[in-house]
Amino acid sequence: MNLVLLVSIFILCIGTSLEGASRPDVVNVGAIFSFSTINGQVSKIAMKAAEDDINSDPHILGGRKLSITFHDSNFSGFLGIMGALQFMEADTVAIIGPQNAVMAHVLSHLANELCVPLLSFTALDPTLSPLQYPFFVQTAPNDEFQMTAIAEMVSYYGWGEVIAIYSDDDQSRNGVITLGDKLAERRCKISYKSALPPDPTGNETDVTNELVKVRMMESRVIVLHTFSKTGIMVFDVAQRLGMMDSGYVWIATTWLSTVLDSKPLLASNISNSIKGALTLRPHTPDSKRKKDFMLRWNKLSNGSIGLNPYGLYAYDTVWIIARAIKLFLDQGNTISFSNDSNLNSLGGGTLNLGALSIFDGGRRFLKKILQTNMPGLTGPIQFNQEIQDRSPLRPSFDIINVIEHGHPLIGYWSNYSGLSVVPPETLYGKPPNRSSSNQHLNDVVWPGGITTKPRGWVFPDNGRKLRIGVPNRVSYRDFVFKVNGSDIVHGYSIDVFIAATKLLPYAVPHIFIPFGDGHRNPSYNELVSKVTTGVFDAVVGDIAIVTNRTKTVDFTQPYIESGLVVVAPVRKLNSSAWAFLRPFTPLMWAITGIFFLVVGAVVWILEHRINDEFRGPPKRQLVTVLWFSFSTMFFAHRENTVSTLGRIVLIIWLFVVLIINSSYTASLTSILTVQQLSSPIKGIDTLMSSNDHIGYQVGSFAENYLNEELSIPKSRLVALGSPEEYALALLNGTVVAVVDERPYVDLFLSEYCQFSIRGQEFTKSGWGFAFPRDSPLAIDMSTAILALSENGELQKIHDKWLLKKSCSSQSSQADSEQLRIESFWGLFLICGVACFLALLIYFCLMLHQFKRYAPEDSDPSIRHSSRSARLQTFLSFADEKEERWKSKLKRKWEDMSMSSNAYGKETEPGNGSDRIQRDISQDRNYDDSWRQ
């Protein structure tokens, strides 16, 4: 009996010890931070408060205690690694931290090996992928969302370029890369990246050197992505360099909002240096729990530091771990650790790697963390369940404007609804709408105290004027020309450029630099390429906007329309005795005449049997057809049509005749009253189908267009350098035509009246000013050119330089092209179809009548008579007048009836003369109704 009691007590003791091992009284959690930083101080206080709140409620962990051990990495990656190793030796189920992404990349490999989850709300590098680091969990929105918010702000205000200043560490560097990607999605870009030493190693000299470079740049929109110590230093130096004055835009990431929230009483010099800046703050919805915690904060911190959103995330992160532990244990799991065989196999050395142990339930515990769904101080806490994205649901940010007496909220950004002036949580119940019309922010006070939106860019502050290349033309100098013996440039294009710059809200210091040797027109493709290589800041002149040039530079709005045209010699067409034949082509005359005869014949066929006016001897009928046909030209036909089909055909034909007469009259009037010019060249199609030589202007894009687009061999193309060369080459037959842009041709024709434009413009383009890609000046100049067009100034400049009156009015007259069958084939088709259908219907009716009226002989020999006799009978039937044919048939059947009675045969009812009489009576009624 005693033996049994002793064994029972022994087993009970063993069981109790095993239960204590599997369900420990204390659950260890580690925290790695640099506690001298703002976020480190705030996070430590908040995590300690969460630990106390959890341990004070026995229902959360079932009487067990949560123990958070804090390790100060003090900005040292090495100390952070050592702290993590110490936690792994102490059977830690989770680690909160590290504070920065550099350590997170390293410690995540350790966490993967030992299956210990890392939870961080400050290491927000977007490249910390769950695929590579499955045990690393970001409990706050990572920098991808922050950079998306900044990109949408840049796009909202219409800026095209920004400058990024950042600390040269993993988190800041990768954040700026992400910003560049998000800007590119909105057709914006980072024009310059300025890297500073990692925080806190940067000094004022480093910052000053970088800001001096930034000040020389064109863009004035600066995104500052760093940490508090370096960030404050950047603003202080920028204030001294005059970079916080009007015209600049500063957008700081969340580091600035944490400073403002946690250090509300900043030094006066710091407060002045950040006025006008915009910054982001992680958005946390208002709630009773959040309000109560904020009221506790002064007591928790002893007034040493203010609460910022990362303190709220720190508090919630501890609760995430506690809830996960509760679920993990409640489902029967045990907290146990085992040795890592990979580490045990490492021999030698004094490192005690064997003390590191694997959290056996680490994967199940990680799953419980990711399944968190609970309310927190930061709002509802839940993670995306996608394997590629485990970020918190619906990340959002407050947008803050730092002003002299505070930092008011000007709006919000959320991944759900974009920019808005109402809290994101109020929009979650509505369908997402990211259209630009629904993106709004309140008014901003920008650096320098201005309220109007800064332009966002200026000319580079490098002590030089804008270098503008202009073509040094030797012909058509009305567009651009250099005054001999000086650097002064004049011309139509120059006047347009100067007038446009006067409408800009800022000065454009510039100098014109002629391009070309002065002996021949320069290559415009080469001139435009100088913008791409940086030789010129812009190109102004008669620059055609063509596809291959738009691939390398940006053009302004066209200030004059242009397009390639064909110029050829012409001769006057003097009036002659046969001028009346010119309106129609020979084919048109032939088709028209044929249709007159066809319609006359059709009407004759339709009217011949029932209309006495279309009957008589053959000669008379022929004359009647001809007279009727051609008299319809003047609507003077006197023969009346009585059949319905005849009237329909005649009405359609008279409509066709009306159109033909009107067109002929208009064309003949033009021929007799306007000077007509004739040339074998009708347009570009004529040139393409021939093998003759074609002239083009030196330097023009016409050469490439004719060769590459129209496949005209270069051996047929002749370069010409001036209007005089144009005229000489055209007159002596060197070229049969010249292809050039319309503005040049208009000037040429104002002096040389024996030439004319042949055909229509076969390209559509315009002239504009060329600027580097994504140049904001190109956009502003386009707006100014549109303003010049609207106020009439552009037309005045055009008239001043290009309005020539010597013979431009007559030389601009194009050929009066003859009217061709292509313009009327639809009418002729309708008329032809009507004639065909009328004849078809008529012959069907004729066959019907013939079958009913023609006698059917009972004699087999007669019934099987030759087809020619039958056809002859039908033709006789068709030619005979309808009433006369019916009379003949009536007499014939009467004779047949009398003959039948003479032999004593009675006529059967419904046959013979009785049937014929009845049919004739019925058909007469039918024919009368059909004729009407």
Short mmCIF file of N, CA and C in Angstrom, two decimals, residues 391-508:
data_model
loop_
_atom_site.label_atom_id
_atom_site.label_comp_id
_atom_site.label_asym_id
_atom_site.label_seq_id
_atom_site.Cartn_x
_atom_site.Cartn_y
_atom_site.Cartn_z
N SER A 391 0.94 43.16 -45.38
CA SER A 391 0.84 44.47 -44.76
C SER A 391 -0.49 44.62 -44.04
N PRO A 392 -0.58 45.53 -43.08
CA PRO A 392 -1.87 45.80 -42.43
C PRO A 392 -2.91 46.26 -43.46
N LEU A 393 -4.16 45.91 -43.21
CA LEU A 393 -5.23 46.26 -44.14
C LEU A 393 -5.46 47.77 -44.15
N ARG A 394 -5.75 48.28 -45.33
CA ARG A 394 -6.15 49.67 -45.53
C ARG A 394 -5.20 50.67 -44.86
N PRO A 395 -3.95 50.71 -45.29
CA PRO A 395 -3.01 51.70 -44.74
C PRO A 395 -3.42 53.11 -45.15
N SER A 396 -3.16 54.07 -44.29
CA SER A 396 -3.53 55.46 -44.58
C SER A 396 -2.61 56.39 -43.81
N PHE A 397 -2.57 57.66 -44.27
CA PHE A 397 -1.70 58.66 -43.66
C PHE A 397 -2.44 59.99 -43.55
N ASP A 398 -2.08 60.74 -42.49
CA ASP A 398 -2.48 62.15 -42.40
C ASP A 398 -1.45 62.98 -43.15
N ILE A 399 -1.92 64.06 -43.79
CA ILE A 399 -1.02 65.00 -44.48
C ILE A 399 -1.04 66.30 -43.70
N ILE A 400 0.13 66.70 -43.23
CA ILE A 400 0.26 67.82 -42.29
C ILE A 400 1.04 68.95 -42.94
N ASN A 401 0.60 70.16 -42.68
CA ASN A 401 1.29 71.36 -43.15
C ASN A 401 1.88 72.08 -41.93
N VAL A 402 3.19 72.20 -41.89
CA VAL A 402 3.85 72.86 -40.75
C VAL A 402 3.80 74.37 -40.97
N ILE A 403 3.16 75.07 -40.07
CA ILE A 403 3.08 76.53 -40.16
C ILE A 403 3.62 77.13 -38.87
N GLU A 404 3.52 78.44 -38.77
CA GLU A 404 4.17 79.14 -37.66
C GLU A 404 3.55 78.79 -36.32
N HIS A 405 2.23 78.61 -36.30
CA HIS A 405 1.56 78.37 -35.02
C HIS A 405 0.89 77.00 -35.01
N GLY A 406 1.62 75.97 -35.40
CA GLY A 406 1.07 74.63 -35.33
C GLY A 406 1.33 73.85 -36.61
N HIS A 407 0.65 72.76 -36.70
CA HIS A 407 0.79 71.91 -37.89
C HIS A 407 -0.58 71.32 -38.22
N PRO A 408 -1.42 72.10 -38.89
CA PRO A 408 -2.79 71.65 -39.19
C PRO A 408 -2.81 70.52 -40.23
N LEU A 409 -3.90 69.79 -40.17
CA LEU A 409 -4.14 68.70 -41.11
C LEU A 409 -4.76 69.28 -42.39
N ILE A 410 -4.18 68.97 -43.55
CA ILE A 410 -4.76 69.47 -44.80
C ILE A 410 -5.45 68.36 -45.59
N GLY A 411 -5.38 67.13 -45.11
CA GLY A 411 -6.06 66.05 -45.81
C GLY A 411 -5.52 64.70 -45.40
N TYR A 412 -5.99 63.70 -46.12
CA TYR A 412 -5.61 62.32 -45.82
C TYR A 412 -5.26 61.61 -47.12
N TRP A 413 -4.50 60.55 -46.99
CA TRP A 413 -4.29 59.61 -48.10
C TRP A 413 -4.55 58.22 -47.59
N SER A 414 -5.26 57.44 -48.37
CA SER A 414 -5.45 56.03 -48.04
C SER A 414 -5.29 55.21 -49.30
N ASN A 415 -4.89 53.97 -49.12
CA ASN A 415 -4.73 53.07 -50.25
C ASN A 415 -6.07 52.72 -50.88
N TYR A 416 -7.15 53.07 -50.21
CA TYR A 416 -8.50 52.75 -50.70
C TYR A 416 -9.07 53.87 -51.56
N SER A 417 -8.92 55.11 -51.08
CA SER A 417 -9.60 56.22 -51.77
C SER A 417 -8.68 57.33 -52.21
N GLY A 418 -7.36 57.22 -52.00
CA GLY A 418 -6.45 58.27 -52.44
C GLY A 418 -6.51 59.48 -51.55
N LEU A 419 -6.36 60.67 -52.15
CA LEU A 419 -6.34 61.93 -51.40
C LEU A 419 -7.76 62.38 -51.11
N SER A 420 -7.99 62.82 -49.88
CA SER A 420 -9.32 63.31 -49.52
C SER A 420 -9.18 64.26 -48.33
N VAL A 421 -10.25 64.99 -48.09
CA VAL A 421 -10.27 65.91 -46.94
C VAL A 421 -11.14 65.36 -45.82
N VAL A 422 -11.62 64.15 -45.97
CA VAL A 422 -12.39 63.50 -44.92
C VAL A 422 -11.64 62.26 -44.48
N PRO A 423 -11.81 61.83 -43.24
CA PRO A 423 -11.07 60.65 -42.74
C PRO A 423 -11.35 59.43 -43.61
N PRO A 424 -10.34 58.61 -43.86
CA PRO A 424 -10.51 57.46 -44.74
C PRO A 424 -11.59 56.48 -44.28
N GLU A 425 -11.75 56.34 -42.95
CA GLU A 425 -12.71 55.33 -42.47
C GLU A 425 -14.14 55.69 -42.87
N THR A 426 -14.41 56.98 -43.13
CA THR A 426 -15.76 57.36 -43.56
C THR A 426 -16.03 56.98 -45.01
N LEU A 427 -14.97 56.64 -45.75
CA LEU A 427 -15.13 56.30 -47.17
C LEU A 427 -15.11 54.80 -47.42
N TYR A 428 -14.80 54.01 -46.40
CA TYR A 428 -14.68 52.57 -46.61
C TYR A 428 -16.02 51.94 -46.98
N GLY A 429 -17.12 52.57 -46.57
CA GLY A 429 -18.43 52.02 -46.91
C GLY A 429 -18.89 52.36 -48.31
N LYS A 430 -18.13 53.20 -49.02
CA LYS A 430 -18.48 53.60 -50.37
C LYS A 430 -17.57 52.89 -51.38
N PRO A 431 -18.02 52.79 -52.62
CA PRO A 431 -17.14 52.18 -53.63
C PRO A 431 -15.87 53.01 -53.81
N PRO A 432 -14.73 52.37 -54.01
CA PRO A 432 -13.48 53.14 -54.19
C PRO A 432 -13.54 53.97 -55.46
N ASN A 433 -13.14 55.21 -55.36
CA ASN A 433 -13.15 56.12 -56.52
C ASN A 433 -11.86 56.92 -56.49
N ARG A 434 -10.91 56.54 -57.36
CA ARG A 434 -9.60 57.19 -57.38
C ARG A 434 -9.48 58.18 -58.53
N SER A 435 -10.58 58.58 -59.14
CA SER A 435 -10.50 59.51 -60.26
C SER A 435 -9.96 60.85 -59.78
N SER A 436 -9.32 61.59 -60.68
CA SER A 436 -8.67 62.85 -60.32
C SER A 436 -9.67 63.86 -59.79
N SER A 437 -10.92 63.80 -60.26
CA SER A 437 -11.91 64.78 -59.81
C SER A 437 -12.29 64.57 -58.35
N ASN A 438 -12.02 63.41 -57.79
CA ASN A 438 -12.36 63.12 -56.40
C ASN A 438 -11.16 63.25 -55.47
N GLN A 439 -10.03 63.70 -55.97
CA GLN A 439 -8.85 63.87 -55.14
C GLN A 439 -8.78 65.33 -54.67
N HIS A 440 -8.77 65.53 -53.37
CA HIS A 440 -8.82 66.89 -52.84
C HIS A 440 -7.90 67.01 -51.62
N LEU A 441 -7.31 68.21 -51.48
CA LEU A 441 -6.58 68.59 -50.27
C LEU A 441 -6.93 70.04 -49.95
N ASN A 442 -6.82 70.38 -48.68
CA ASN A 442 -7.10 71.77 -48.28
C ASN A 442 -5.93 72.68 -48.65
N ASP A 443 -6.13 73.97 -48.46
CA ASP A 443 -5.11 74.96 -48.81
C ASP A 443 -3.85 74.76 -47.98
N VAL A 444 -2.72 75.14 -48.58
CA VAL A 444 -1.41 74.95 -47.95
C VAL A 444 -0.70 76.30 -47.84
N VAL A 445 0.00 76.48 -46.74
CA VAL A 445 0.93 77.61 -46.62
C VAL A 445 2.32 77.06 -46.95
N TRP A 446 2.86 77.50 -48.08
CA TRP A 446 4.13 76.97 -48.57
C TRP A 446 5.31 77.73 -47.96
N PRO A 447 6.53 77.24 -48.14
CA PRO A 447 7.70 77.99 -47.64
C PRO A 447 7.69 79.42 -48.17
N GLY A 448 8.08 80.33 -47.33
CA GLY A 448 8.02 81.74 -47.67
C GLY A 448 6.70 82.38 -47.32
N GLY A 449 5.75 81.58 -46.78
CA GLY A 449 4.46 82.12 -46.36
C GLY A 449 3.47 82.33 -47.48
N ILE A 450 3.74 81.84 -48.69
CA ILE A 450 2.83 82.05 -49.80
C ILE A 450 1.74 80.96 -49.78
N THR A 451 0.58 81.30 -50.34
CA THR A 451 -0.53 80.35 -50.39
C THR A 451 -0.80 79.85 -51.81
N THR A 452 -0.20 80.49 -52.81
CA THR A 452 -0.37 80.01 -54.17
C THR A 452 0.61 78.85 -54.42
N LYS A 453 0.16 77.87 -55.16
CA LYS A 453 0.98 76.68 -55.39
C LYS A 453 2.27 77.05 -56.12
N PRO A 454 3.42 76.67 -55.60
CA PRO A 454 4.69 76.96 -56.30
C PRO A 454 4.75 76.26 -57.65
N ARG A 455 5.48 76.87 -58.58
CA ARG A 455 5.63 76.28 -59.90
C ARG A 455 6.37 74.95 -59.83
N GLY A 456 7.27 74.82 -58.88
CA GLY A 456 7.96 73.55 -58.69
C GLY A 456 9.29 73.45 -59.41
N TRP A 457 9.68 74.44 -60.17
CA TRP A 457 10.95 74.38 -60.87
C TRP A 457 11.37 75.81 -61.24
N VAL A 458 12.66 75.96 -61.45
CA VAL A 458 13.23 77.23 -61.93
C VAL A 458 14.35 76.87 -62.89
N PHE A 459 14.88 77.87 -63.56
CA PHE A 459 16.05 77.61 -64.38
C PHE A 459 17.24 77.32 -63.48
N PRO A 460 18.09 76.40 -63.91
CA PRO A 460 19.24 76.05 -63.06
C PRO A 460 20.03 77.28 -62.64
N ASP A 461 20.31 77.35 -61.34
CA ASP A 461 20.99 78.53 -60.79
C ASP A 461 22.50 78.35 -60.92
N ASN A 462 22.97 78.41 -62.19
CA ASN A 462 24.40 78.20 -62.40
C ASN A 462 25.07 79.41 -63.03
N GLY A 463 24.41 80.55 -63.00
CA GLY A 463 25.04 81.78 -63.46
C GLY A 463 25.06 81.98 -64.96
N ARG A 464 24.36 81.17 -65.75
CA ARG A 464 24.32 81.34 -67.19
C ARG A 464 22.89 81.43 -67.68
N LYS A 465 22.74 81.99 -68.84
CA LYS A 465 21.42 82.12 -69.45
C LYS A 465 21.06 80.84 -70.20
N LEU A 466 19.79 80.75 -70.52
CA LEU A 466 19.30 79.60 -71.28
C LEU A 466 19.90 79.64 -72.68
N ARG A 467 20.56 78.58 -73.08
CA ARG A 467 21.18 78.52 -74.40
C ARG A 467 20.17 77.99 -75.41
N ILE A 468 19.79 78.82 -76.35
CA ILE A 468 18.76 78.47 -77.32
C ILE A 468 19.37 78.43 -78.71
N GLY A 469 19.34 77.26 -79.31
CA GLY A 469 19.84 77.11 -80.67
C GLY A 469 18.81 77.57 -81.69
N VAL A 470 19.27 78.31 -82.70
CA VAL A 470 18.40 78.75 -83.80
C VAL A 470 19.09 78.40 -85.11
N PRO A 471 18.32 78.01 -86.13
CA PRO A 471 18.94 77.69 -87.42
C PRO A 471 19.46 78.94 -88.11
N ASN A 472 20.68 78.88 -88.59
CA ASN A 472 21.27 79.99 -89.35
C ASN A 472 20.91 79.81 -90.82
N ARG A 473 19.73 80.29 -91.19
CA ARG A 473 19.19 80.05 -92.51
C ARG A 473 19.83 80.98 -93.55
N VAL A 474 19.90 80.47 -94.80
CA VAL A 474 20.36 81.30 -95.92
C VAL A 474 19.23 81.53 -96.91
N SER A 475 18.10 80.85 -96.73
CA SER A 475 16.92 81.08 -97.57
C SER A 475 15.70 81.16 -96.66
N TYR A 476 14.63 81.73 -97.22
CA TYR A 476 13.41 81.94 -96.44
C TYR A 476 13.75 82.58 -95.10
N ARG A 477 14.45 83.66 -95.17
CA ARG A 477 14.95 84.33 -93.97
C ARG A 477 13.85 85.06 -93.20
N ASP A 478 12.63 85.06 -93.74
CA ASP A 478 11.53 85.67 -92.99
C ASP A 478 11.23 84.90 -91.72
N PHE A 479 11.59 83.63 -91.68
CA PHE A 479 11.31 82.82 -90.49
C PHE A 479 12.37 83.01 -89.42
N VAL A 480 13.63 82.87 -89.79
CA VAL A 480 14.74 83.07 -88.85
C VAL A 480 15.92 83.60 -89.65
N PHE A 481 16.55 84.66 -89.16
CA PHE A 481 17.78 85.10 -89.81
C PHE A 481 18.65 85.84 -88.81
N LYS A 482 19.92 85.74 -89.04
CA LYS A 482 20.92 86.41 -88.21
C LYS A 482 21.35 87.69 -88.89
N VAL A 483 21.33 88.76 -88.13
CA VAL A 483 21.78 90.04 -88.68
C VAL A 483 23.27 89.97 -88.92
N ASN A 484 23.67 90.34 -90.13
CA ASN A 484 25.08 90.27 -90.51
C ASN A 484 25.95 91.07 -89.55
N GLY A 485 27.06 90.46 -89.17
CA GLY A 485 28.03 91.13 -88.32
C GLY A 485 27.64 91.22 -86.86
N SER A 486 26.63 90.50 -86.43
CA SER A 486 26.21 90.54 -85.02
C SER A 486 25.61 89.20 -84.64
N ASP A 487 25.29 89.07 -83.36
CA ASP A 487 24.64 87.86 -82.87
C ASP A 487 23.13 88.05 -82.72
N ILE A 488 22.61 89.13 -83.27
CA ILE A 488 21.18 89.42 -83.17
C ILE A 488 20.42 88.54 -84.15
N VAL A 489 19.31 87.98 -83.68
CA VAL A 489 18.50 87.09 -84.49
C VAL A 489 17.09 87.65 -84.57
N HIS A 490 16.53 87.65 -85.77
CA HIS A 490 15.17 88.13 -85.98
C HIS A 490 14.39 87.09 -86.78
N GLY A 491 13.12 87.36 -86.98
CA GLY A 491 12.30 86.50 -87.83
C GLY A 491 10.97 86.18 -87.18
N TYR A 492 10.12 85.56 -87.97
CA TYR A 492 8.77 85.21 -87.50
C TYR A 492 8.83 84.29 -86.28
N SER A 493 9.61 83.22 -86.34
CA SER A 493 9.68 82.27 -85.23
C SER A 493 10.25 82.92 -83.97
N ILE A 494 11.22 83.80 -84.16
CA ILE A 494 11.83 84.48 -83.00
C ILE A 494 10.82 85.39 -82.34
N ASP A 495 10.04 86.12 -83.12
CA ASP A 495 9.03 87.01 -82.55
C ASP A 495 7.97 86.23 -81.78
N VAL A 496 7.59 85.06 -82.30
CA VAL A 496 6.61 84.24 -81.58
C VAL A 496 7.19 83.79 -80.24
N PHE A 497 8.44 83.36 -80.23
CA PHE A 497 9.06 82.90 -78.98
C PHE A 497 9.13 84.03 -77.96
N ILE A 498 9.57 85.19 -78.39
CA ILE A 498 9.71 86.31 -77.46
C ILE A 498 8.34 86.73 -76.92
N ALA A 499 7.33 86.77 -77.80
CA ALA A 499 5.99 87.14 -77.35
C ALA A 499 5.45 86.13 -76.33
N ALA A 500 5.76 84.84 -76.53
CA ALA A 500 5.30 83.82 -75.59
C ALA A 500 5.99 83.95 -74.24
N THR A 501 7.29 84.22 -74.24
CA THR A 501 8.01 84.36 -72.96
C THR A 501 7.50 85.54 -72.15
N LYS A 502 7.00 86.57 -72.84
CA LYS A 502 6.47 87.73 -72.11
C LYS A 502 5.19 87.39 -71.36
N LEU A 503 4.51 86.33 -71.77
CA LEU A 503 3.28 85.94 -71.08
C LEU A 503 3.54 85.01 -69.90
N LEU A 504 4.79 84.53 -69.75
CA LEU A 504 5.10 83.64 -68.64
C LEU A 504 5.16 84.43 -67.34
N PRO A 505 4.80 83.80 -66.22
CA PRO A 505 4.83 84.52 -64.94
C PRO A 505 6.23 84.65 -64.35
N TYR A 506 7.25 84.37 -65.11
CA TYR A 506 8.62 84.45 -64.64
C TYR A 506 9.51 84.81 -65.83
N ALA A 507 10.67 85.31 -65.50
CA ALA A 507 11.61 85.71 -66.55
C ALA A 507 12.32 84.49 -67.13
N VAL A 508 12.65 84.58 -68.41
CA VAL A 508 13.38 83.51 -69.09
C VAL A 508 14.66 84.11 -69.66
#
